[in-house]
Coordinates of N, CA and C in Angstrom, one line a residue:
S1 N 14.0 22.8 28.4 CA 14.9 22.4 27.3 C 14.3 21.3 26.5
V2 N 13.5 20.4 27.2 CA 12.9 19.3 26.4 C 11.4 19.4 26.7
V3 N 10.6 19.3 25.6 CA 9.2 19.4 25.6 C 8.6 18.1 25.1
T4 N 7.7 17.5 25.9 CA 7.1 16.2 25.4 C 5.7 16.5 25.1
V5 N 5.3 16.2 23.9 CA 3.9 16.4 23.4 C 3.2 15.1 23.4
T6 N 2.1 15.0 24.1 CA 1.3 13.8 24.2 C 0.0 14.1 23.4
L7 N -0.3 13.3 22.4 CA -1.4 13.5 21.6 C -2.7 12.8 22.2
A8 N -3.8 13.4 22.0 CA -5.1 12.8 22.5 C -5.3 11.5 21.9
N9 N -5.0 11.3 20.7 CA -5.2 10.0 20.0 C -3.9 9.6 19.3
A10 N -3.6 8.4 19.3 CA -2.4 7.9 18.6 C -2.6 8.0 17.1
V11 N -1.5 8.4 16.5 CA -1.5 8.5 15.0 C -0.8 7.3 14.4
S12 N -1.6 6.4 13.8 CA -1.0 5.2 13.2 C -1.1 5.1 11.7
T13 N -1.9 6.1 11.1 CA -2.1 6.1 9.7 C -0.8 6.7 9.0
P14 N -0.2 5.9 8.1 CA 1.0 6.4 7.4 C 0.7 7.7 6.7
G15 N 1.7 8.6 6.7 CA 1.5 9.9 6.0 C 2.4 11.0 6.6
N16 N 2.4 12.2 6.1 CA 3.2 13.3 6.5 C 2.3 14.2 7.4
Y17 N 2.8 14.6 8.5 CA 2.0 15.4 9.5 C 2.8 16.6 9.9
L18 N 2.1 17.6 10.3 CA 2.8 18.9 10.7 C 2.4 19.2 12.2
L19 N 3.3 19.3 13.1 CA 3.0 19.7 14.4 C 3.3 21.2 14.5
V20 N 2.2 21.9 14.8 CA 2.3 23.4 14.8 C 2.3 23.8 16.3
V21 N 3.4 24.6 16.6 CA 3.5 25.2 18.0 C 3.1 26.7 17.8
P22 N 2.0 27.1 18.4 CA 1.6 28.5 18.2 C 2.5 29.4 19.1
E23 N 2.6 30.6 18.6 CA 3.4 31.6 19.3 C 2.8 31.9 20.7
G24 N 3.7 32.0 21.7 CA 3.2 32.3 23.0 C 3.0 31.0 23.9
L25 N 3.0 29.8 23.3 CA 2.8 28.6 24.1 C 4.0 28.3 24.9
F26 N 5.2 28.6 24.3 CA 6.5 28.5 25.0 C 7.2 29.8 25.0
V27 N 7.9 30.1 26.1 CA 8.7 31.2 26.2 C 10.1 30.8 26.7
R28 N 11.2 31.3 26.0 CA 12.5 30.9 26.3 C 12.9 31.5 27.7
S29 N 13.5 30.7 28.5 CA 13.8 31.2 29.9 C 14.9 32.2 29.9
N30 N 15.9 32.2 28.9 CA 17.0 33.2 29.0 C 16.7 34.6 28.5
D31 N 15.6 34.7 27.6 CA 15.3 36.1 27.2 C 13.8 36.4 27.1
D32 N 13.0 35.5 27.6 CA 11.6 35.6 27.6 C 11.0 35.8 26.2
K33 N 11.7 35.4 25.1 CA 11.2 35.5 23.8 C 10.2 34.3 23.5
A34 N 9.1 34.6 22.9 CA 8.1 33.6 22.6 C 8.6 32.7 21.5
F35 N 8.3 31.4 21.6 CA 8.7 30.5 20.5 C 7.5 30.1 19.8
S36 N 7.7 29.9 18.5 CA 6.7 29.3 17.6 C 7.4 28.5 16.5
G37 N 6.7 27.5 16.0 CA 7.4 26.8 14.9 C 6.5 25.6 14.4
E38 N 7.0 25.0 13.4 CA 6.3 23.8 12.8 C 7.3 22.7 12.7
F39 N 6.9 21.5 13.0 CA 7.8 20.3 12.9 C 7.1 19.3 12.0
A40 N 7.8 18.9 11.0 CA 7.3 17.9 10.1 C 7.5 16.5 10.7
I41 N 6.5 15.7 10.7 CA 6.6 14.3 11.2 C 6.1 13.4 10.1
T42 N 6.8 12.3 9.9 CA 6.4 11.3 8.9 C 6.1 10.0 9.7
V43 N 4.9 9.5 9.5 CA 4.6 8.2 10.1 C 4.6 7.2 9.0
V44 N 5.4 6.1 9.1 CA 5.5 5.1 8.1 C 4.9 3.8 8.6
A45 N 4.4 3.1 7.6 CA 3.7 1.8 7.9 C 4.8 0.8 8.3
P46 N 4.6 0.0 9.4 CA 5.6 -0.9 9.8 C 5.7 -2.1 8.7
E47 N 6.9 -2.6 8.6 CA 7.1 -3.8 7.7 C 6.3 -4.9 8.3
P48 N 5.4 -5.5 7.6 CA 4.6 -6.6 8.1 C 5.4 -7.8 8.6
I49 N 5.0 -8.5 9.6 CA 5.6 -9.7 10.0 C 5.3 -10.8 9.0
K50 N 6.4 -11.5 8.5 CA 6.2 -12.5 7.5 C 6.9 -13.8 8.0
I51 N 6.5 -14.9 7.5 CA 7.1 -16.2 7.9 C 8.3 -16.3 7.0
A52 N 9.5 -16.5 7.6 CA 10.8 -16.7 6.9 C 11.0 -18.2 6.6
S53 N 10.7 -19.1 7.6 CA 11.0 -20.5 7.3 C 10.2 -21.3 8.4
V54 N 10.0 -22.6 8.0 CA 9.3 -23.5 8.9 C 10.1 -24.8 9.0
S55 N 10.2 -25.3 10.2 CA 10.9 -26.6 10.4 C 10.0 -27.5 11.2
P56 N 9.8 -28.7 10.8 CA 10.4 -29.4 9.7 C 9.7 -28.9 8.4
S57 N 10.5 -29.0 7.3 CA 10.0 -28.5 6.1 C 9.8 -29.5 5.0
E58 N 10.6 -30.6 5.0 CA 10.4 -31.7 4.0 C 10.7 -33.0 4.6
D59 N 10.2 -34.1 3.9 CA 10.3 -35.4 4.4 C 9.8 -35.5 5.8
I60 N 8.6 -35.1 6.1 CA 8.0 -35.1 7.4 C 7.2 -36.4 7.5
Y61 N 7.6 -37.2 8.5 CA 6.9 -38.5 8.8 C 6.1 -38.4 10.1
S62 N 6.4 -37.4 10.9 CA 5.6 -37.2 12.1 C 5.7 -35.7 12.6
L63 N 4.7 -35.2 13.3 CA 4.8 -33.9 13.7 C 4.6 -33.9 15.2
S64 N 5.5 -33.3 16.0 CA 5.3 -33.1 17.4 C 5.8 -31.7 17.8
I65 N 6.8 -31.2 17.2 CA 7.3 -29.8 17.4 C 7.5 -29.1 16.1
I66 N 7.0 -27.9 16.0 CA 7.1 -27.1 14.7 C 7.7 -25.8 15.1
E67 N 8.7 -25.4 14.4 CA 9.3 -24.1 14.6 C 9.0 -23.2 13.4
V68 N 8.5 -22.0 13.7 CA 8.1 -21.0 12.7 C 9.0 -19.8 12.9
E69 N 9.9 -19.5 11.9 CA 10.8 -18.4 12.0 C 10.2 -17.2 11.3
F70 N 10.2 -16.0 11.9 CA 9.6 -14.8 11.3 C 10.7 -13.9 10.7
S71 N 10.2 -13.0 9.9 CA 11.1 -12.0 9.3 C 11.7 -11.0 10.2
K72 N 11.1 -10.8 11.4 CA 11.7 -9.9 12.4 C 11.4 -10.4 13.8
E73 N 12.0 -9.8 14.7 CA 11.9 -10.3 16.1 C 10.4 -10.1 16.6
V74 N 9.9 -11.2 17.3 CA 8.6 -11.2 17.8 C 8.6 -11.5 19.3
V75 N 7.5 -11.2 19.9 CA 7.3 -11.5 21.3 C 5.9 -12.1 21.5
D76 N 5.7 -12.8 22.6 CA 4.4 -13.4 22.9 C 3.4 -12.3 23.1
A77 N 2.3 -12.3 22.4 CA 1.3 -11.2 22.6 C 0.5 -11.4 23.9
A78 N 0.7 -12.6 24.5 CA 0.1 -12.8 25.8 C -1.4 -12.6 25.9
T79 N -2.1 -13.0 24.9 CA -3.6 -12.8 24.9 C -4.3 -14.1 25.2
G80 N -3.5 -15.2 25.3 CA -4.2 -16.5 25.5 C -4.7 -17.2 24.3
A81 N -4.4 -16.6 23.1 CA -4.9 -17.2 21.8 C -4.4 -18.6 21.7
E82 N -5.2 -19.4 21.0 CA -4.8 -20.9 20.9 C -4.3 -21.2 19.5
V83 N -3.1 -21.9 19.5 CA -2.6 -22.4 18.3 C -3.1 -23.8 18.1
V84 N -3.6 -24.1 16.9 CA -4.1 -25.5 16.6 C -3.6 -26.0 15.3
L85 N -3.6 -27.3 15.2 CA -3.3 -28.0 14.0 C -4.6 -28.7 13.5
N86 N -4.9 -28.3 12.2 CA -6.1 -28.8 11.6 C -5.7 -29.8 10.5
N87 N -6.6 -30.7 10.1 CA -6.4 -31.6 9.0 C -6.9 -30.9 7.7
A88 N -6.8 -31.6 6.6 CA -7.2 -31.0 5.3 C -8.7 -30.6 5.3
A89 N -9.5 -31.2 6.1 CA -11.0 -30.9 6.1 C -11.2 -29.7 7.1
G90 N -10.2 -29.1 7.7 CA -10.3 -28.0 8.6 C -10.7 -28.4 10.0
E91 N -10.7 -29.7 10.3 CA -11.0 -30.2 11.7 C -9.8 -30.2 12.6
K92 N -10.0 -29.8 13.8 CA -8.9 -29.7 14.8 C -8.3 -31.1 15.0
V93 N -7.0 -31.3 14.8 CA -6.3 -32.6 15.1 C -5.6 -32.5 16.4
S94 N -5.1 -31.4 16.8 CA -4.3 -31.2 18.0 C -4.3 -29.8 18.4
S95 N -4.4 -29.6 19.7 CA -4.1 -28.3 20.3 C -2.6 -28.2 20.5
A96 N -2.1 -27.1 20.9 CA -0.7 -26.9 21.1 C -0.3 -25.9 22.1
S97 N 0.8 -26.0 22.7 CA 1.4 -25.0 23.5 C 2.5 -24.4 22.7
Y98 N 2.9 -23.2 23.1 CA 3.9 -22.5 22.3 C 4.8 -21.6 23.2
S99 N 6.0 -21.3 22.6 CA 6.9 -20.3 23.3 C 7.5 -19.5 22.2
V100 N 7.9 -18.3 22.5 CA 8.4 -17.3 21.6 C 9.8 -16.8 22.1
A101 N 10.8 -16.9 21.2 CA 12.1 -16.4 21.5 C 12.7 -15.8 20.3
E102 N 13.1 -14.5 20.3 CA 13.7 -13.8 19.2 C 12.8 -13.8 18.0
K103 N 13.1 -14.5 17.0 CA 12.3 -14.6 15.7 C 11.5 -15.9 15.6
V104 N 11.6 -16.7 16.6 CA 11.1 -18.1 16.5 C 9.9 -18.4 17.4
L105 N 8.8 -18.9 16.8 CA 7.7 -19.4 17.5 C 7.8 -20.9 17.5
T106 N 8.0 -21.5 18.7 CA 8.1 -23.0 18.8 C 6.8 -23.5 19.3
V107 N 6.2 -24.4 18.5 CA 4.9 -25.0 18.8 C 5.0 -26.5 19.2
T108 N 4.5 -26.8 20.3 CA 4.6 -28.2 20.8 C 3.2 -28.8 20.7
L109 N 2.9 -29.8 19.9 CA 1.6 -30.3 19.7 C 1.2 -31.2 21.0
A110 N 0.0 -31.2 21.3 CA -0.5 -32.0 22.5 C -0.4 -33.5 22.1
Q111 N -0.6 -33.8 20.9 CA -0.5 -35.2 20.4 C 0.4 -35.3 19.2
E112 N 1.3 -36.2 19.1 CA 2.1 -36.4 17.9 C 1.2 -36.9 16.8
V113 N 1.5 -36.3 15.6 CA 0.7 -36.6 14.4 C 1.6 -37.5 13.5
T114 N 1.1 -38.7 13.2 CA 1.9 -39.6 12.3 C 1.1 -40.0 11.1
T115 N -0.2 -39.7 11.1 CA -1.1 -40.1 9.9 C -0.7 -39.3 8.7
P116 N -0.4 -39.9 7.6 CA -0.1 -39.2 6.4 C -1.3 -38.2 6.0
G117 N -0.9 -37.1 5.5 CA -1.9 -36.1 5.0 C -1.4 -34.7 5.1
E118 N -2.3 -33.8 4.7 CA -2.0 -32.4 4.7 C -2.6 -31.7 6.0
Y119 N -1.8 -31.0 6.7 CA -2.2 -30.3 7.9 C -1.9 -28.8 7.9
T120 N -2.7 -28.1 8.6 CA -2.5 -26.6 8.6 C -2.4 -26.2 10.1
L121 N -1.2 -25.6 10.4 CA -1.0 -25.0 11.7 C -1.6 -23.6 11.6
V122 N -2.5 -23.3 12.5 CA -3.2 -22.0 12.5 C -2.7 -21.2 13.6
I123 N -2.1 -20.0 13.2 CA -1.6 -19.1 14.2 C -2.5 -17.8 14.2
P124 N -3.4 -17.7 15.1 CA -4.4 -16.6 15.1 C -3.7 -15.3 15.6
E125 N -4.3 -14.2 15.3 CA -3.9 -12.9 15.8 C -3.9 -13.0 17.3
G126 N -2.9 -12.4 17.9 CA -2.9 -12.5 19.4 C -1.9 -13.5 19.9
V127 N -1.2 -14.2 19.0 CA -0.2 -15.2 19.5 C 1.1 -14.5 19.6
V128 N 1.6 -13.9 18.4 CA 2.8 -13.1 18.4 C 2.6 -11.7 17.9
K129 N 3.5 -10.8 18.3 CA 3.5 -9.4 17.8 C 4.9 -9.0 17.7
G130 N 5.1 -8.0 16.9 CA 6.4 -7.4 16.6 C 7.0 -6.9 17.9
A131 N 8.3 -7.2 18.2 CA 8.9 -6.8 19.4 C 9.1 -5.3 19.4
A132 N 9.5 -4.7 18.3 CA 9.8 -3.3 18.3 C 8.6 -2.4 18.1
I133 N 7.7 -2.8 17.3 CA 6.5 -1.9 16.9 C 5.2 -2.4 17.6
G134 N 5.1 -3.7 17.8 CA 3.9 -4.2 18.4 C 2.9 -4.6 17.4
D135 N 3.2 -4.6 16.1 CA 2.2 -5.1 15.1 C 2.0 -6.6 15.3
S136 N 0.8 -7.1 15.0 CA 0.6 -8.5 15.3 C 0.6 -9.3 14.0
F137 N 0.6 -10.6 14.1 CA 0.7 -11.6 13.0 C -0.5 -12.5 13.1
S138 N -1.1 -12.9 12.0 CA -2.0 -14.0 12.0 C -1.8 -14.7 10.6
G139 N -1.9 -16.0 10.6 CA -1.7 -16.7 9.4 C -1.7 -18.2 9.7
S140 N -1.3 -18.9 8.7 CA -1.2 -20.4 8.8 C -0.1 -20.9 8.0
V141 N 0.3 -22.2 8.3 CA 1.4 -22.9 7.7 C 0.9 -24.3 7.3
T142 N 1.1 -24.7 6.1 CA 0.7 -26.0 5.6 C 1.9 -26.9 5.7
L143 N 1.6 -28.1 6.3 CA 2.6 -29.1 6.4 C 2.1 -30.5 5.9
V144 N 2.9 -31.3 5.2 CA 2.5 -32.5 4.7 C 3.2 -33.7 5.3
V145 N 2.5 -34.5 6.0 CA 3.1 -35.7 6.6 C 3.1 -36.8 5.5
E146 N 4.3 -37.3 5.3 CA 4.4 -38.3 4.2 C 4.2 -39.7 4.7
E147 N 3.8 -40.6 3.8 CA 3.7 -42.0 4.2 C 5.0 -42.6 4.1
F148 N 5.3 -43.5 5.1 CA 6.6 -44.2 5.0 C 6.6 -45.1 3.8
D149 N 7.7 -45.1 3.1 CA 8.0 -46.0 2.0 C 8.4 -47.3 2.6
V150 N 7.7 -48.4 2.4 CA 8.0 -49.7 3.0 C 8.7 -50.4 1.9
Y151 N 9.9 -50.9 2.2 CA 10.7 -51.6 1.2 C 10.3 -53.1 1.2
E152 N 9.8 -53.5 0.1 CA 9.5 -54.9 0.0 C 10.3 -55.5 -1.1
P153 N 11.2 -56.5 -0.7 CA 12.1 -57.1 -1.7 C 11.2 -57.8 -2.8
T154 N 11.7 -57.8 -4.0 CA 11.0 -58.5 -5.1 C 11.5 -59.9 -5.1
D155 N 10.7 -60.8 -5.5 CA 11.1 -62.2 -5.6 C 11.9 -62.5 -6.8
R156 N 13.2 -62.6 -6.6 CA 14.1 -62.9 -7.7 C 14.7 -64.3 -7.5
K157 N 14.7 -64.9 -8.6 CA 15.3 -66.3 -8.6 C 16.8 -66.2 -8.9
S158 N 17.6 -66.8 -8.1 CA 19.0 -66.8 -8.4 C 19.4 -67.8 -9.5
T159 N 20.3 -67.4 -10.3 CA 20.8 -68.3 -11.3 C 22.3 -68.3 -11.2
R160 N 22.9 -69.4 -11.4 CA 24.3 -69.5 -11.3 C 24.9 -69.1 -12.6
L161 N 25.8 -68.1 -12.5 CA 26.4 -67.6 -13.8 C 27.6 -68.4 -14.1
N162 N 28.4 -68.8 -13.1 CA 29.6 -69.5 -13.4 C 29.8 -70.7 -12.5
S163 N 29.8 -71.8 -13.0 CA 29.9 -73.1 -12.2 C 31.3 -73.6 -12.1
S164 N 32.3 -72.9 -12.6 CA 33.6 -73.4 -12.6 C 34.5 -72.6 -11.6
H165 N 34.1 -72.6 -10.4 CA 34.9 -71.9 -9.4 C 36.1 -72.8 -8.9
Q166 N 37.2 -72.2 -8.8 CA 38.4 -73.0 -8.3 C 38.9 -72.3 -7.0
V167 N 39.3 -73.1 -6.0 CA 39.8 -72.5 -4.8 C 41.3 -72.6 -5.0
L168 N 42.0 -71.5 -4.9 CA 43.5 -71.5 -5.0 C 44.1 -71.4 -3.6
S169 N 45.2 -72.2 -3.4 CA 45.8 -72.1 -2.1 C 47.3 -71.7 -2.3

């Protein structure tokens, strides 16, 4: 009643395909009539994994934990690929550990970054993959660590505007 067809090679190229069952390959058990037929199969390209949001996103004064939310559910690809944080010159500033839950990749930097500047979190292929389809993601996220604004009071000279104060009782 159920026939499973296992292909010699996986078909991953999007397109329309036709599975042809030649006559005589299957025979119905109730009347011994040979079955033949064609089945149309459409293979669609999976929706690519995209970055939906990054936290922290603005007014960043230090980096220690970065959360990257994706457009669809992802899982750890378990390849041992390394996530790193690079400076604007492309030099590694910090290695990182990471965890994956639902749509979020949580990256914990080995060293907190407080030096102002532009940094790139590099997520190589093999860190996360789609939970449903298994497609992988690779990309990067740019973050800017701001310089603290230091408040320095200006030197203002006080002047007395009214010298006729009276105390009422």
